[in-house]
Amino acid sequence: MPELVTPLWLLGIVGLVSYLVGSIPFGVVIARVMGLGDLRAIGSGNIGATNVMRTGNKAAGIATFALDALKGAIAALLAGWLIGPDAAQMAALAAFIGHLYPVYIGFKGGKGVATFIGITLALAWPVGLATCATWIVTFKASRYSSLAGLTACGMSSIYAGFLGYLPVVGVLVVAKLLVFYKHRDNIKRLWNRTEPRFKKKT
C-alpha cells in the first residue's frame, strides 16, 4: 500500500509550530536565570552553548547545549510520531531555522550545532551518534569548538548516505550549509589561526 503524502497545509502548520519551538533562546534564558547577565553582551554575543561556556559556568553551558539539542529533537520526534517522516523532516528543519533566526529576540540566534545534533539524532540516531563522535574527536584533538562543529555537521550527510538514511540527506545538507554560513567569521579566523581555543585543564 503506498505511503500517504502529508497535505501541504499540515506541513505548514508543523513548520510554523516547530519554528516557534526552535526560536526559544535557551542560552539567554539560562544566563539570566543563573545570574550571568545578558548573554548577547558577553563574549562573542552568541546565544549558543559555546558562549555560555565562556562565562565560566560549565553547568550553564551544558544545560544550554542539552536544551538547544532537545528542542530540535522533540519537534522532529513528535511530528514524526503524530504525522509521519515527511513531517519529521519539516519539523527538524523549521526548528533548526528557528534557532538560527529566533523571532523572540529579533532573529539574531545561535550558530546551530547543538540543535543540528538534536535533529540528526531524532531523524536517524546512528547518524546522530556518528556526528556526536566526530565532534568529540575533533574537539579533543584541536580544542576548537567551531572546528569540531563544522567537521561534525559537514560529515553528517555523508554518514547518512553511507548508513542508508537517504531520505534525510537533503535536510542535513541544507542544515549544514546554514551552519557553515553562520560560522563564516569562525572559518576566517581558523584560516588565519586567530580562532580562540578552549584551554586544557591542568
mmCIF file of C-alpha atoms in Angstrom:
data_model
loop_
_atom_site.group_PDB
_atom_site.id
_atom_site.type_symbol
_atom_site.label_atom_id
_atom_site.label_comp_id
_atom_site.label_asym_id
_atom_site.label_seq_id
_atom_site.Cartn_x
_atom_site.Cartn_y
_atom_site.Cartn_z
ATOM 1 C CA MET A 1 0.000 0.000 0.000
ATOM 2 C CA PRO A 2 1.568 3.370 -0.986
ATOM 3 C CA GLU A 3 2.544 5.737 1.816
ATOM 4 C CA LEU A 4 0.168 8.681 2.197
ATOM 5 C CA VAL A 5 1.580 12.128 1.472
ATOM 6 C CA THR A 6 1.041 14.722 4.206
ATOM 7 C CA PRO A 7 -1.059 17.685 2.965
ATOM 8 C CA LEU A 8 0.890 20.886 2.436
ATOM 9 C CA TRP A 9 -1.309 22.839 4.840
ATOM 10 C CA LEU A 10 -0.481 20.381 7.620
ATOM 11 C CA LEU A 11 3.225 20.531 6.838
ATOM 12 C CA GLY A 12 2.903 24.321 7.004
ATOM 13 C CA ILE A 13 1.400 24.130 10.495
ATOM 14 C CA VAL A 14 4.120 21.693 11.584
ATOM 15 C CA GLY A 15 6.749 24.043 10.213
ATOM 16 C CA LEU A 16 5.328 27.103 11.975
ATOM 17 C CA VAL A 17 4.946 25.407 15.362
ATOM 18 C CA SER A 18 8.406 23.851 15.098
ATOM 19 C CA TYR A 19 9.941 27.190 14.145
ATOM 20 C CA LEU A 20 8.406 28.806 17.240
ATOM 21 C CA VAL A 21 9.748 25.986 19.431
ATOM 22 C CA GLY A 22 13.183 26.250 17.840
ATOM 23 C CA SER A 23 13.164 30.011 18.422
ATOM 24 C CA ILE A 24 13.206 29.613 22.219
ATOM 25 C CA PRO A 25 16.588 31.193 23.188
ATOM 26 C CA PHE A 26 17.579 28.839 25.983
ATOM 27 C CA GLY A 27 21.065 30.346 26.262
ATOM 28 C CA VAL A 28 19.619 33.790 27.013
ATOM 29 C CA VAL A 29 17.090 32.359 29.463
ATOM 30 C CA ILE A 30 19.639 30.219 31.332
ATOM 31 C CA ALA A 31 22.171 33.058 31.534
ATOM 32 C CA ARG A 32 19.581 35.327 33.117
ATOM 33 C CA VAL A 33 18.216 32.682 35.487
ATOM 34 C CA MET A 34 21.736 31.803 36.668
ATOM 35 C CA GLY A 35 22.743 35.422 37.132
ATOM 36 C CA LEU A 36 25.237 35.562 34.266
ATOM 37 C CA GLY A 37 23.747 38.689 32.714
ATOM 38 C CA ASP A 38 22.639 39.304 29.134
ATOM 39 C CA LEU A 39 24.397 36.663 27.060
ATOM 40 C CA ARG A 40 24.238 38.892 23.984
ATOM 41 C CA ALA A 41 26.568 41.353 25.763
ATOM 42 C CA ILE A 42 29.075 38.676 26.812
ATOM 43 C CA GLY A 43 31.983 37.291 24.795
ATOM 44 C CA SER A 44 31.019 36.817 21.155
ATOM 45 C CA GLY A 45 27.411 37.813 21.855
ATOM 46 C CA ASN A 46 26.219 34.474 20.507
ATOM 47 C CA ILE A 47 23.320 32.778 22.328
ATOM 48 C CA GLY A 48 24.672 29.237 21.980
ATOM 49 C CA ALA A 49 26.334 26.869 24.429
ATOM 50 C CA THR A 50 29.912 27.802 23.492
ATOM 51 C CA ASN A 51 29.430 31.421 24.504
ATOM 52 C CA VAL A 52 27.621 30.375 27.684
ATOM 53 C CA MET A 53 30.590 28.133 28.492
ATOM 54 C CA ARG A 54 32.933 31.096 28.073
ATOM 55 C CA THR A 55 31.230 32.771 31.059
ATOM 56 C CA GLY A 56 32.986 30.161 33.170
ATOM 57 C CA ASN A 57 29.763 28.450 34.209
ATOM 58 C CA LYS A 58 30.136 24.923 32.868
ATOM 59 C CA ALA A 59 26.722 23.790 34.160
ATOM 60 C CA ALA A 60 25.007 26.633 32.307
ATOM 61 C CA GLY A 61 26.845 25.727 29.108
ATOM 62 C CA ILE A 62 25.910 22.062 29.346
ATOM 63 C CA ALA A 63 22.267 22.936 30.099
ATOM 64 C CA THR A 64 22.139 25.281 27.109
ATOM 65 C CA PHE A 65 23.597 22.646 24.789
ATOM 66 C CA ALA A 66 21.172 19.992 26.039
ATOM 67 C CA LEU A 67 18.083 22.201 25.744
ATOM 68 C CA ASP A 68 19.064 23.538 22.326
ATOM 69 C CA ALA A 69 19.506 19.955 21.124
ATOM 70 C CA LEU A 70 16.283 18.781 22.759
ATOM 71 C CA LYS A 71 14.076 21.452 21.227
ATOM 72 C CA GLY A 72 15.026 20.281 17.743
ATOM 73 C CA ALA A 73 14.829 16.610 18.612
ATOM 74 C CA ILE A 74 11.437 16.857 20.323
ATOM 75 C CA ALA A 75 9.928 18.833 17.442
ATOM 76 C CA ALA A 76 11.092 16.215 14.922
ATOM 77 C CA LEU A 77 10.146 13.208 17.052
ATOM 78 C CA LEU A 78 6.640 14.490 17.830
ATOM 79 C CA ALA A 79 5.946 15.401 14.211
ATOM 80 C CA GLY A 80 7.173 12.008 13.058
ATOM 81 C CA TRP A 81 5.130 10.155 15.670
ATOM 82 C CA LEU A 82 1.922 12.121 15.113
ATOM 83 C CA ILE A 83 2.066 12.548 11.344
ATOM 84 C CA GLY A 84 4.919 10.826 9.530
ATOM 85 C CA PRO A 85 8.523 11.028 8.311
ATOM 86 C CA ASP A 86 7.973 13.954 5.941
ATOM 87 C CA ALA A 87 6.526 15.974 8.824
ATOM 88 C CA ALA A 88 9.514 14.979 10.970
ATOM 89 C CA GLN A 89 11.885 16.378 8.369
ATOM 90 C CA MET A 90 9.864 19.583 8.068
ATOM 91 C CA ALA A 91 9.815 19.976 11.854
ATOM 92 C CA ALA A 92 13.547 19.322 12.128
ATOM 93 C CA LEU A 93 14.472 21.934 9.552
ATOM 94 C CA ALA A 94 11.981 24.513 10.852
ATOM 95 C CA ALA A 95 13.149 24.127 14.468
ATOM 96 C CA PHE A 96 16.748 24.424 13.304
ATOM 97 C CA ILE A 97 15.990 27.627 11.389
ATOM 98 C CA GLY A 98 14.140 28.915 14.443
ATOM 99 C CA HIS A 99 17.304 28.527 16.499
ATOM 100 C CA LEU A 100 19.361 30.382 13.891
ATOM 101 C CA TYR A 101 16.810 33.153 13.402
ATOM 102 C CA PRO A 102 14.577 33.299 16.525
ATOM 103 C CA VAL A 103 11.537 35.532 16.282
ATOM 104 C CA TYR A 104 11.553 36.265 20.026
ATOM 105 C CA ILE A 105 14.886 38.145 20.043
ATOM 106 C CA GLY A 106 14.998 39.943 16.725
ATOM 107 C CA PHE A 107 16.055 36.975 14.553
ATOM 108 C CA LYS A 108 19.608 37.023 15.953
ATOM 109 C CA GLY A 109 20.206 33.454 17.079
ATOM 110 C CA GLY A 110 22.866 30.850 17.572
ATOM 111 C CA LYS A 111 25.110 29.027 15.121
ATOM 112 C CA GLY A 112 23.137 25.823 15.253
ATOM 113 C CA VAL A 113 25.492 22.988 16.191
ATOM 114 C CA ALA A 114 23.598 21.758 19.257
ATOM 115 C CA THR A 115 20.220 21.931 17.513
ATOM 116 C CA PHE A 116 21.737 20.284 14.439
ATOM 117 C CA ILE A 117 22.903 17.367 16.571
ATOM 118 C CA GLY A 118 19.460 17.136 18.170
ATOM 119 C CA ILE A 119 17.596 16.910 14.874
ATOM 120 C CA THR A 120 20.131 14.443 13.488
ATOM 121 C CA LEU A 121 19.655 12.126 16.463
ATOM 122 C CA ALA A 122 15.882 12.382 16.038
ATOM 123 C CA LEU A 123 15.841 11.750 12.284
ATOM 124 C CA ALA A 124 18.480 8.990 12.219
ATOM 125 C CA TRP A 125 20.044 8.161 15.567
ATOM 126 C CA PRO A 126 23.025 6.184 14.178
ATOM 127 C CA VAL A 127 23.906 9.208 12.063
ATOM 128 C CA GLY A 128 23.468 11.402 15.130
ATOM 129 C CA LEU A 129 25.803 9.226 17.185
ATOM 130 C CA ALA A 130 28.433 9.317 14.443
ATOM 131 C CA THR A 131 28.054 13.107 14.289
ATOM 132 C CA CYS A 132 28.474 13.390 18.064
ATOM 133 C CA ALA A 133 31.566 11.160 17.970
ATOM 134 C CA THR A 134 33.061 13.330 15.224
ATOM 135 C CA TRP A 135 32.517 16.449 17.320
ATOM 136 C CA ILE A 136 34.144 14.880 20.371
ATOM 137 C CA VAL A 137 37.183 13.544 18.499
ATOM 138 C CA THR A 138 37.759 16.803 16.613
ATOM 139 C CA PHE A 139 37.377 18.930 19.728
ATOM 140 C CA LYS A 140 39.703 16.726 21.773
ATOM 141 C CA ALA A 141 42.316 16.903 19.032
ATOM 142 C CA SER A 142 42.057 20.624 18.262
ATOM 143 C CA ARG A 143 40.367 22.356 21.234
ATOM 144 C CA TYR A 144 38.442 24.431 18.680
ATOM 145 C CA SER A 145 34.685 24.286 19.329
ATOM 146 C CA SER A 146 33.950 25.854 15.952
ATOM 147 C CA LEU A 147 36.113 23.371 14.027
ATOM 148 C CA ALA A 148 34.510 20.475 15.891
ATOM 149 C CA GLY A 149 31.030 21.723 14.997
ATOM 150 C CA LEU A 150 31.887 22.382 11.361
ATOM 151 C CA THR A 151 33.520 18.983 10.938
ATOM 152 C CA ALA A 152 30.707 17.097 12.656
ATOM 153 C CA CYS A 153 27.940 18.855 10.735
ATOM 154 C CA GLY A 154 29.877 18.604 7.498
ATOM 155 C CA MET A 155 30.256 14.847 7.821
ATOM 156 C CA SER A 156 26.651 14.177 8.859
ATOM 157 C CA SER A 157 25.114 13.905 5.400
ATOM 158 C CA ILE A 158 27.977 11.645 4.301
ATOM 159 C CA TYR A 159 27.253 9.377 7.256
ATOM 160 C CA ALA A 160 23.551 9.424 6.366
ATOM 161 C CA GLY A 161 24.243 8.335 2.809
ATOM 162 C CA PHE A 162 26.739 5.670 3.852
ATOM 163 C CA LEU A 163 24.409 4.233 6.514
ATOM 164 C CA GLY A 164 21.415 4.163 4.169
ATOM 165 C CA TYR A 165 19.365 7.065 5.571
ATOM 166 C CA LEU A 166 18.917 8.637 2.150
ATOM 167 C CA PRO A 167 15.592 10.437 2.892
ATOM 168 C CA VAL A 168 17.274 12.687 5.479
ATOM 169 C CA VAL A 169 20.329 13.587 3.397
ATOM 170 C CA GLY A 170 18.625 16.626 1.844
ATOM 171 C CA VAL A 171 17.625 18.091 5.214
ATOM 172 C CA LEU A 172 21.125 17.579 6.603
ATOM 173 C CA VAL A 173 22.759 19.172 3.568
ATOM 174 C CA VAL A 174 20.572 22.291 3.851
ATOM 175 C CA ALA A 175 21.141 22.488 7.606
ATOM 176 C CA LYS A 176 24.906 22.048 7.398
ATOM 177 C CA LEU A 177 25.190 24.754 4.733
ATOM 178 C CA LEU A 178 23.399 27.101 7.133
ATOM 179 C CA VAL A 179 25.817 26.054 9.890
ATOM 180 C CA PHE A 180 28.757 26.915 7.624
ATOM 181 C CA TYR A 181 27.170 30.260 6.766
ATOM 182 C CA LYS A 182 26.651 31.130 10.432
ATOM 183 C CA HIS A 183 30.279 30.154 11.126
ATOM 184 C CA ARG A 184 31.728 32.249 8.301
ATOM 185 C CA ASP A 185 33.652 34.504 10.715
ATOM 186 C CA ASN A 186 34.953 31.475 12.605
ATOM 187 C CA ILE A 187 36.126 29.949 9.316
ATOM 188 C CA LYS A 188 38.095 33.123 8.541
ATOM 189 C CA ARG A 189 39.684 33.061 11.983
ATOM 190 C CA LEU A 190 40.515 29.378 11.688
ATOM 191 C CA TRP A 191 42.163 30.066 8.342
ATOM 192 C CA ASN A 192 44.137 32.976 9.852
ATOM 193 C CA ARG A 193 44.916 30.975 13.015
ATOM 194 C CA THR A 194 43.297 33.591 15.232
ATOM 195 C CA GLU A 195 40.346 31.494 16.438
ATOM 196 C CA PRO A 196 40.393 31.126 20.248
ATOM 197 C CA ARG A 197 40.844 27.628 21.637
ATOM 198 C CA PHE A 198 39.411 26.122 24.779
ATOM 199 C CA LYS A 199 42.328 25.586 27.117
ATOM 200 C CA LYS A 200 43.001 22.152 28.537
ATOM 201 C CA LYS A 201 42.576 21.807 32.261
ATOM 202 C CA THR A 202 45.838 21.494 34.159
#
